[in-house]
Amino acid sequence: MIAGISIYEILTLSSILFFIGIYGFFTRDNLITVLMAVELILNASAVNFVLINTYLYPDLLQGAVFSIFIIALAAAETALAIAIIINLYRIIYSVEVKDTEIMKY
Amino acid sequence: MDFSYTILIPLIPLALFVILGLFSKKIPASISGWLGSLGLGTSIALSLYTAYHYFMDGKLEGVYQTFVYKQTWLIFTDKLHIDLGVLIDPISVMMMVVVTTISFMVHLYSRGYMHGDDGYTRFFAYLALFSFSMLGLVLATNLFQMYIFWELVGASSFLLIGYYYTKPSAVAAAKKAFIVTRFADLGFLIGILLISYYTGTFDFKDLTSLDGMLIAGWGASASFMGLSVFTWGLILIYMGGVGKSAMLPFHIWLPDAMEGPTPVSALIHAATMVVAGVYLVARLFPAYYFVEDGFALQVVAYVGAISSLVAALIAVTQTDIKRVLAFSTMSQIGYMMLALGVSKYEGHEGLGYMASMFHLFTHAMFKALLFLGAGSVIHAVHSNYMQDMGGLRKYMPVTHITFLIAALSIAGFPGFAGFFSKDEILVAAFESNKLIYYSSVLVAGLTAFYMFRLYFNIFWGEDRKYKHTPHESPLSMTIPLVFLAFMSIFAGYIPFSQFVTADLMPFEAHLNLPLAAIASSVGIIGIIIAFIFYKKPSDLPERFANAFGFIYKWIYNKLYFDELYIFVTKKILFGVVAFSASWFDKNVVDSSMIGIGNVTVSVSNKIKGMQSGKLQDYAMSFVGGIVVIAMVVFYIWIN
Amino acid sequence: MNLESFLLMRSEIGLLAILLLLIILEIFSNKKQKAAVIPFALILLAINTVLGFLPLESGELFGGMFRTNALLYFFKTTLSLGVLILLLQSADWLKEKVVDENKATEFFILIISSLLGTYFMISAGDFLMFYIGLELTTLPVAALVAYDTYKRISAEGAVKYILSSALASGAALFGISLLYATTGTIYFESMAEILASSNLAILGFIFFFSGLAFKISLAPFHFWTADVYEGAPINVASYLSVISKGAAVVILMILLFTVFKPLMPVWNKIIYIVIIATMFIGNLFAIRQQNLKRFLAYSSIAQAGFILLGLMSVDQLGTTTIVYFVAVYIFSNLGAFGVVQAVSSASDKENINDYEGLYRTNPKLSLLMMLALFSLAGIPPLAGFFGKFFLYTAAASQGYYILVFIAVVNATISLYYYLLVVRAMFLRQSDQAIPYFKSPFYMRLGLILAAIGILVAGVYSPLYDYIFSISNTFLN
Amino acid sequence: MDILSLFVIVPILIVLALTFFAKDLKQARLISVVGMGIQFAMSINLIFAYIKERAVNTNIMVFTKDVVWYETFNIHYSIGVDAISVVMIALTAVVLLAGVFISWKIDDLPKEFFISLIALSSGVFGFFISTDLFTMFVFYEIAVIPMYLLIGIWGSGPKENSAMKLTLMLMGASAVLSVGILGIYFNSNADGGPLTFNIFEIAQVNIPVAAQNIFYPLTFIGFAVIGALFPFHTWSPSGHASAPTAVSMLHAGVLMKLGGYGVFRIAMYLLPVGALNWSDFFLVLSAFGVIYGAFAAIMQKDLKYVNAYASVSHLSLVLFALLMFNRTAWTGAIIQSLSHGLLTAMFFALIGMVYGRTHTREIEKLGGIMKILPFIGAIYVITGLAYLGLPGFSGFVAEMTIFVGAFQHPDLFHRILTIVVVSSIVVTSVYILRMVGKIMMGPLSNEEYKDLPKATWFEKTGLILLLIPVIMIGVLPLGLSEMLKESIQPFLERLL
Amino acid sequence: MERIIFYILAAVIILFAVASVTSRKILRAVIYLLFVLIGIAGLYFLVDYNFLAAIQLTVYGGGIIVLFIFAVMLIHHVELVLEKTALKKKLIAGALSASGLAVTLWAISTYPFPETSATAYSSIEVADIGRILLSYEDGGFILPFEVISVLLVAVMIGSIVIAKGRKLVADGSPKTEDGSEKLTENK
């Protein structure tokens, strides 16, 4: 609970963060940077959970615990994604998004 | 009295057909000819016995009774059902005799004429089929039975005309005959549908009964274009008769039908099948006479008169002897038609009816004779054309004499059969319609002229260069000729009015001497002109023809009827309707079905760019999907 | 909570045990012994599958985080059977992996852990378990997609898969957070009571839905499907198309019918549009495909559209039909993928053109392929027909006749491209036809199981009636 | 095992026998002939059994049997026959047996050919015995789909496209049909009571008029496409042209009859109000189809196309008669189905024989075949004459029953349409005679044809098998027509 | 006071987030991301959720960011400059994100959240978290806790399998070459 700050502002912040992540996902040319954008997205959700929990439903800790799991999952996901990206790099020596377009139509 | 045995008369030929048809390969030619003749012999014996039996004892209080034996064959509705059976009354008995007689003669004759032909047995099978169908038609108890056998007759005619099926012209003629008559039969069928819809029956007995629905009730029925639907029905039924009897405008098949073997022409296209139309009208005569004051009957009369005149004119110009005879047939049937058309119903007033039947009878004899004689000639010289013939009287005496008798008979030479029947027709016409009468007299003259033109051309004049000397035909062919010649003379002395009348009551008919005199003199004038023109070769006919110029040409080309028909069928029906139907089907209906498939495939090709292979495009569509769905939902939500 | 109540988790515990055994085996076996891992794992899974046919009570564990009932249990067994068939079909391919790359055990571990993920996902009683189950389903498969580490398209497919799914699960997570904001709970049951229709809840639902739609590959969230299927090894594509999709459909159904029931007027419309879009997109793209994996990918997209028809009927009928269709669909698709796998491992050919004249060289395979495709197309008396017809019935029962009409039009389009493959196999003759080959034992077993499923699941009506009898358990 | 289910089971057994025991062509056709012979004997037996049963049993359907299939949907495997189905079954058995004889010498994949053919037949038989909508629909699709393989593998010409077009159009139609069936199903509880697929239970219900108006056209079109309703008939010419002989026979002879049968038994019987409301529209379409098909047939160059369009014309006549709503026309429609089935099968068989010998089907290239092949020629002419409605053959009985019946319609418009339709008989004779005249008669077109092999005994057997019922119906139609009328009674009661 | 801190943090988060997704220098982008994460941790501190803030800093700052940096360094040299993104793509992406944001914000703004009272609020203790995480009663999180461990194992194995060096086939030529060559043509 942050004095003077309403839940609307919190949600606005997290939404902006979420859509910045989305924007990043759309525009980044490098797979690793795309993955970074995903981190923003996940963090937006985590922030949501925590702050909604504390603002609106403080008697239970569901949101708070949820966010712990989000972080854990984000870590696992990132690790795997990086492994996959590196695997790609070993084959084509590139991690550019534009080099992952041989399958289409 | 029991006439149920008459059912055998058509069934014997049917059995013959089945046996000969199924085992055509197994039965040797020699046997099949005899078998056929024997079968028909039995039939003729039976029918003569029936005739005797009927005309002697068939009267009750001076009226010929009608005997019906029938079996239900197919039930349509509670009221409408097709029965098969036999109906014995004067005209059916008379026709039965005609059919079996001629058929028997033709069978006998064909044994000689078709000798050595590949399809000998097949030929006899067809003949038997035809005899069966014709007898079934004659004995029909109701309209639908008649239609059934009407069609069968058509089919056997098709088979017989197309007997020489490797000859394209024969095939074409067979097709033409079938299709033209079938078109006419369409009218017949629709007529039956109309009549049966309003009367609820097919039965001749009900249809011709004077207090039946048809005759008593026509006034109450709906009308179409100013005529009662019953009249329309009768006219449409008559259309069938017009087709089968080769009246205008459906006559075009008859000359071509001469492509068939000559005995066939004698049997079908001269004596029996072609008079089916006459028989049909006679069968329904009370209906024609009473419905709407005989309007339909007048149509019959005029069609008959016009056909008779036109056919006679065309016959004058033709050079193919069988075609001359064909047009002659048409002309004579026109006579019968007009006789029916001018007839009234009761007693002596019904003279036309009697005359028509009488003429039908005599005509069958002499026309069959003419054809068989022509066949004999053709058999001898292997040509159909007058210019290939001449002076044959020396080689073929029997044929010559019998042919002469027939020609005199048809020309109405006093004393011969044709004279009597034709006279009655003229009297009937005179009494009712002067215009038709004059035209009939003219036709009588023309008839005499073209018959003797034929006669002189064949048997007199110079010898032609024959490939081998013509000789008289074998006995099997000449015996029928002699028999028919006999009939052509003496058939006229049968007191027909005692037997066959419109109201089934016998009356006394007398020769009307003035009219007979006029008719016979016109006939004799015709003969004389023919004698002058054709007895010796001369250029008279040619000059004459030239004098008439294009009229001659017009008539020679049969008034361009064939061309007209070809135009209508080939150009309009095939060229426009059928062609556009198949074009439409291929290019519009089918293409649109295929088009649906093609459009799907091309859409599929157009949208393939959506799957660009770019990760971020996918993401955009993912988020785009969310945003769009959200917007749409909220848009709906807000409203 | 006592020890016996853990029996409710029997299938999960069984899978977990298999996982542990495999890990132990992997650690303590030498290279030669590793060849034995294939039959070993197969037998274990088979035992687990067979055990699944034993009856089970319904109930909840862990304060409602895990719930199970006869329907879910049945569905888990079906999935297990599907995976078993799939593994049988890939045994041959795996042997190569053992010999060359020493990666067979990992394959089993990954695929079984993913299966475990689907179990937890559909048994989830709250959004957290659901989310973890979803991730557990997804992530090991991402590794499997890249399993042929030397193949460029595999790597590419894996990248697309992991990043797209990260985005999708991120979106779903954001949606869950919004839903949490409106209701204050992550438990399904409580949320079902509290959830009321509001803009935020709807938006949350849409975000959430997109995450599952991604897994089911519904348009417009489907784009990854074709590329990933094409890139992935065949059995992984097969897994994606049947197991993970089927599980996602079922959990979507459960959530829609229970948690999101208050939002039904909204999601009904959304599903309506999505069904139409999905079917058309799937079919229109499938028409042009040459590569069979890609072809089956689009076909499975179209099939997903059909499956959703069952959602239109929010009752027992819809539930039963969806579960039934998914089961049938698993068999059909495994049949098709199995043949592709068999042919591919024998000849390395995956294009439709390559299949020309296949019937004359390999009649049995072609026949099975035809059966599988006809089943997918919905031709009686194969199982797919019944599944599809019942889906139509479910949708029509709520009066969605127009939707059913669009669906049947699409079924006809789909028949077209299925027939293209049949045409290649049966109608065409080719000099370069794939020569005759005899599939190994496991492969044949896998194919036969799929064939039996295709042939029997439809005509044998007790299956459906059984599902019907158990499917009321979670609606009430 | 009951007498009807055997009709489905025997083909399946034959298929299995073929699959496992047939090693070569000889064995394959032996098994098929024996199997189809049994089937044929069963169908003859069924006719007599039916007559016997009918004498003591006044239910709409006899030999009924009902087994619950899908309890949830109230789907039953329920079977039963009335006279209409009995004659259709007999027709199927005859055509199939003849088809097997005609396909005696199939050389490419013979086993598979017979398997597909017989699998198809089990669908057809099942369709005719079903009294449950769903079961019927299942069998319907089973009957349609083997067509793709049959045409695609053993066909000729542009077989792949034809097969695809045919399959897609028919399956598309059946897709539409499934919507109609669902519509009927979900309105089958209009008067309370459970939802049901059973035809006779639905017939007790008054389905709301609005629903009837929507689902009638769907159901009608769904069935009528296979009955060659204009403009959905285009699958038929190309399909027939490409199909192998036996398949054309079976398809035109039997499969297309499913359309009329379905229209009658399902669409019209279950949705009577819809049927009446839509009748004018479909009536005009079918009447147009009659004339249109006939005219289109005139211009065709390929023998099979002629026959295909002739089928369009003749089957539109069936639909036309069905839409006339009276007993006579309906009887006629069924007899027409039978008659057309037999005759068109004969035509296709004959065309197949000519094609098999001369390797052409182009009318222009053929001529004078009768001289060389007298048996085939004679049968060809007979078939032609029968086809154009000559008395003494089944076609006449059928057409006349239809025409007389249709003309009894009290409405003037219907009678006028009838007259229009009647005139098709002339056009029919034109194209039939043109075809017969050109290819059978006339001079021999090609010297090479001189040594064409004569008809073999199995070809003769096949033809004669088909010819016998044609003549039997043509000569003694009363029993058949009365038997059918009795079975039409329930339809009459429901529709009028 | 807290309000100002919040705004500062919000500004930091948003600015660095934007920087992180637009920076063309990849390593800088990673660092910007780190700042964002730290900012978020700050938020957690603000609401007295110190435990999570700590996790955020250790797992993200200590784990994930390092992973990113390693990855970047493994793949490229540090100073790698990314290509400039096409303007059109940027515009579309921007428009799409903006409209999504607009919809989201609109939905949030129309939702009547209840007024929160400061009294109900208490800081989240680590002990509570621990108790809940390991409780199997109602509201306990033991099950996800266990399952996520399976997930982590699976992901670990998966990562290892993929990252494991390729075996070379007997003749010594890596399969990669023909494998990728052949498949590149396969469009």
PDB file of N, CA and C in Angstrom, chain C residues 48 113 119 155 217 342 366 435 443:
ATOM      1  N   ASN C  48       1.369 -47.677 -16.806  1.00  0.00           N
ATOM      2  CA  ASN C  48       0.660 -46.514 -16.298  1.00  0.00           C
ATOM      3  C   ASN C  48      -0.665 -46.310 -17.035  1.00  0.00           C
ATOM      4  N   SER C 113       7.451 -35.514 -18.901  1.00  0.00           N
ATOM      5  CA  SER C 113       7.210 -34.380 -18.014  1.00  0.00           C
ATOM      6  C   SER C 113       6.203 -33.423 -18.647  1.00  0.00           C
ATOM      7  N   TYR C 119      -1.378 -33.112 -17.372  1.00  0.00           N
ATOM      8  CA  TYR C 119      -2.202 -33.660 -16.284  1.00  0.00           C
ATOM      9  C   TYR C 119      -2.508 -32.579 -15.257  1.00  0.00           C
ATOM     10  N   ALA C 155      15.808 -25.826 -35.281  1.00  0.00           N
ATOM     11  CA  ALA C 155      16.226 -24.736 -34.408  1.00  0.00           C
ATOM     12  C   ALA C 155      15.316 -23.535 -34.593  1.00  0.00           C
ATOM     13  N   SER C 217      -4.013 -23.480 -31.090  1.00  0.00           N
ATOM     14  CA  SER C 217      -3.823 -22.855 -32.408  1.00  0.00           C
ATOM     15  C   SER C 217      -5.127 -22.459 -33.074  1.00  0.00           C
ATOM     16  N   ALA C 342       6.718 -43.124 -40.270  1.00  0.00           N
ATOM     17  CA  ALA C 342       7.254 -44.381 -40.794  1.00  0.00           C
ATOM     18  C   ALA C 342       7.911 -44.154 -42.147  1.00  0.00           C
ATOM     19  N   SER C 366      -0.504 -47.066 -46.721  1.00  0.00           N
ATOM     20  CA  SER C 366      -1.377 -46.144 -47.443  1.00  0.00           C
ATOM     21  C   SER C 366      -2.802 -46.268 -46.950  1.00  0.00           C
ATOM     22  N   PRO C 435       9.995 -47.220 -52.245  1.00  0.00           N
ATOM     23  CA  PRO C 435       9.987 -48.685 -52.343  1.00  0.00           C
ATOM     24  C   PRO C 435       9.415 -49.327 -51.099  1.00  0.00           C
ATOM     25  N   MET C 443       6.824 -49.583 -34.327  1.00  0.00           N
ATOM     26  CA  MET C 443       6.087 -48.720 -35.237  1.00  0.00           C
ATOM     27  C   MET C 443       4.784 -49.383 -35.633  1.00  0.00           C
TER      28      MET C 443
END
